[in-house]
GROMACS .gro file of C-alpha atoms in nm:
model
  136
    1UNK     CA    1  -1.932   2.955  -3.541
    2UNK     CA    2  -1.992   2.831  -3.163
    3UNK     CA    3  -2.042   2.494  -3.288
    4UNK     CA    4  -1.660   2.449  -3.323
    5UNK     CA    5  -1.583   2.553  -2.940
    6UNK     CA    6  -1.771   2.233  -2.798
    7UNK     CA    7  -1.528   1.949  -2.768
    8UNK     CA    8  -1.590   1.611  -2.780
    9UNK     CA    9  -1.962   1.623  -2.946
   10UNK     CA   10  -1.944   1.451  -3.313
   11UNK     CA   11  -2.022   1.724  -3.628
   12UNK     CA   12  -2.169   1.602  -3.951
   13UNK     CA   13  -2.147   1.923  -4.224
   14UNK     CA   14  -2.442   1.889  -4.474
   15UNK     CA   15  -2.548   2.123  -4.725
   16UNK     CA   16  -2.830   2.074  -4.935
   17UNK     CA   17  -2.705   2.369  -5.179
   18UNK     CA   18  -2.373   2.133  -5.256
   19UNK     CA   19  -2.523   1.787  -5.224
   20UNK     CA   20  -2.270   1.729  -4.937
   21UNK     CA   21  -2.393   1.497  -4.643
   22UNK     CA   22  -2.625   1.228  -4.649
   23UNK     CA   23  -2.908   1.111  -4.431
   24UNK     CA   24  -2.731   0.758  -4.371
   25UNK     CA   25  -2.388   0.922  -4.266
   26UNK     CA   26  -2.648   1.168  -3.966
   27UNK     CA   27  -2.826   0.840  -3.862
   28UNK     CA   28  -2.513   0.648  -3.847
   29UNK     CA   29  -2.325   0.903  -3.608
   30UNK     CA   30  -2.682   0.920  -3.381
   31UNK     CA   31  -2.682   0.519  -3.400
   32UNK     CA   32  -2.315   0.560  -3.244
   33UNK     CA   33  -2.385   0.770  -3.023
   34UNK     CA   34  -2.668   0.667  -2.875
   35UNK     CA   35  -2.490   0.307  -2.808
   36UNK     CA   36  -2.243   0.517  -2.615
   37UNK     CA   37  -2.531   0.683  -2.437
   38UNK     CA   38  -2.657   0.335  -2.321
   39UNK     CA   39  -2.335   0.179  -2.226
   40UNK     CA   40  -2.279   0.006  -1.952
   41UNK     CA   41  -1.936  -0.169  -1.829
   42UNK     CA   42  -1.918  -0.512  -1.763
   43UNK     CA   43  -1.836  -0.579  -1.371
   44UNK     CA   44  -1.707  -0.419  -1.072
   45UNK     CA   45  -1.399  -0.587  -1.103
   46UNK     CA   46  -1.308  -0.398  -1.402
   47UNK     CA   47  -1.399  -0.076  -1.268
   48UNK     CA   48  -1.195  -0.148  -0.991
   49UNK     CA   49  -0.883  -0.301  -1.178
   50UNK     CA   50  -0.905   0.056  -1.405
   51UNK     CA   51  -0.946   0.276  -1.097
   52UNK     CA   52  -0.661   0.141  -0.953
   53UNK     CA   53  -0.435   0.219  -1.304
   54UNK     CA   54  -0.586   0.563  -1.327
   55UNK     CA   55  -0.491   0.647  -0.936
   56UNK     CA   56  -0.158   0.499  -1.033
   57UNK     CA   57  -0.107   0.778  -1.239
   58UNK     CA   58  -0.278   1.070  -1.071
   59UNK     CA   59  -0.085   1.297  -0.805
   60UNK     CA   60  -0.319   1.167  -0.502
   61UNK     CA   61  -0.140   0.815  -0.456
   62UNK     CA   62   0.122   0.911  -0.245
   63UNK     CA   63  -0.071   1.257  -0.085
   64UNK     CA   64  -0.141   1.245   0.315
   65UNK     CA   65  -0.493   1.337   0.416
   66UNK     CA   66  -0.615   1.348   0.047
   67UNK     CA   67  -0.918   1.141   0.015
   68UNK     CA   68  -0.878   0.815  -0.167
   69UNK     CA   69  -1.130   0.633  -0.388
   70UNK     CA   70  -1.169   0.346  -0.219
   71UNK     CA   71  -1.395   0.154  -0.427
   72UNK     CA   72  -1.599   0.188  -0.799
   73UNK     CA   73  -1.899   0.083  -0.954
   74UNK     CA   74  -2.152   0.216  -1.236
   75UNK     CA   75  -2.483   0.211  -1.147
   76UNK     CA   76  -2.709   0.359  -1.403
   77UNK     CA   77  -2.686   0.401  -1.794
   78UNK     CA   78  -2.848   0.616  -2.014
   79UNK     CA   79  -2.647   0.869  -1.938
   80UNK     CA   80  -2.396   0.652  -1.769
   81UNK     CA   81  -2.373   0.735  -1.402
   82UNK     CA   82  -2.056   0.553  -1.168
   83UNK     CA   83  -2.047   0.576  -0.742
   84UNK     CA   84  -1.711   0.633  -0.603
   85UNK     CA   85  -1.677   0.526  -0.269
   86UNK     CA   86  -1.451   0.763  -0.099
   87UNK     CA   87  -1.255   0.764   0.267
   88UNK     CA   88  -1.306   1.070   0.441
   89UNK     CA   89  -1.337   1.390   0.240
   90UNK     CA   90  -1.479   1.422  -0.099
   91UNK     CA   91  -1.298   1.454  -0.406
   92UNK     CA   92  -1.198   1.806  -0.547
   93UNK     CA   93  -1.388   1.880  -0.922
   94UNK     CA   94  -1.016   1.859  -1.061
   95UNK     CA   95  -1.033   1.536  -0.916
   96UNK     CA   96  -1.341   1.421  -1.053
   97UNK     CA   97  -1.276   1.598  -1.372
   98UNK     CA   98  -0.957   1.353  -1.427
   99UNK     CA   99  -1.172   1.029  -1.330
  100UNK     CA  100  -1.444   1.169  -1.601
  101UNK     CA  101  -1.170   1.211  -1.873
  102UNK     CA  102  -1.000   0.910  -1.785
  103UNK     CA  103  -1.307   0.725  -1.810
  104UNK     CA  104  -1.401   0.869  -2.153
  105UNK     CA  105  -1.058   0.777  -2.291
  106UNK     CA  106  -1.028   0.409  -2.177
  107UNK     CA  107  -1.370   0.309  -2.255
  108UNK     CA  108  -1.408   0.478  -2.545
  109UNK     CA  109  -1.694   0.726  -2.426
  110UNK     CA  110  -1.635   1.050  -2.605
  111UNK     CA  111  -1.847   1.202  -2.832
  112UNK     CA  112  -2.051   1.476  -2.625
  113UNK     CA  113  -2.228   1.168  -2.366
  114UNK     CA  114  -2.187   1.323  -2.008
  115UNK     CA  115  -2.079   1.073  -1.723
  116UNK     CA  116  -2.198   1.119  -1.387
  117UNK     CA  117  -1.945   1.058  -1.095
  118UNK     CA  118  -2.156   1.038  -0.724
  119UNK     CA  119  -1.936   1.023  -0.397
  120UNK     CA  120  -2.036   0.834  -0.128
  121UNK     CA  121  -1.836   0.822   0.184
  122UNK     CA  122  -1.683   0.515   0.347
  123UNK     CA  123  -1.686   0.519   0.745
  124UNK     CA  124  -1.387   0.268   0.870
  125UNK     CA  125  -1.525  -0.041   1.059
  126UNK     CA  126  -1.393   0.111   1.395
  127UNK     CA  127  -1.558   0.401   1.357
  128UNK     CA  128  -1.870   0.254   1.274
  129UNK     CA  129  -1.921  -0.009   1.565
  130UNK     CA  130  -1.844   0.268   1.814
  131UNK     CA  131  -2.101   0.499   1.668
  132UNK     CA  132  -2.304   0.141   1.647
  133UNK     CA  133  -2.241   0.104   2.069
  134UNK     CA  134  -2.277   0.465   2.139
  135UNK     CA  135  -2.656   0.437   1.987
  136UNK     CA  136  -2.756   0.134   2.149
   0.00000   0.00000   0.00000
């Protein structure tokens, strides 16, 4: 059965035959999943305080010339969809991978709802004002 070798998508077993499975228990899991579909976290400030415990934890902290994630936000639900803000390079997918699972976990997010992780790249001040001068 390939159903079993997805992870992290609820399964409700009903068979008409044996009575087993109501309607109420299928509507219930879609009610709870869509709400996890549509969520959306409640400031900047919180993404920020969790992204700094997560990169706590993760091998990158202490790595020279990795890129860091400087700053993030979510900016879209439905599915929900987040904008790291990163210095230099862009992540690598195991990186983004972690973030995704990490984010699932602490916000309670599982259940088959895909998260969407952008990268956007942060140019430091002193770079920027020179480019800035050379243009002008």
């Amino acid at each position: 059965m390939y159903v079993l070798l997805v992870t992290g998508i609820p399964v409700v077993f009903v068979s008409a035959l044996e009575g087993k499975g109501r309607i109420d228990v299928i509507m219930q899991q879609v009610i709870q999943t869509y709400k996890k579909w549509c969520l959306r976290l409640s400031t900047a400030h919180r993404h920020n305080r969790w992204l700094r415990k997560v990169m706590s934890r993760h091998y990158w902290k202490d790595v020279a010339g990795q890129p860091k994630v400087k700053y993030f936000t979510q900016v879209k639900a439905r599915p929900p969809a987040f904008v790291a803000f990163v210095s230099r390079k862009t992540l690598l997918d195991t990186d983004l991978r972690f973030l995704i699972r990490s984010l699932k976990e602490d916000f309670d997010m599982m259940g088959g709802i895909p998260v969407r992780i952008l990268q956007r790249a942060v140019v430091p001040k002193s770079k920027s004002s020179f480019l800035c001068a050379l243009i002008s």
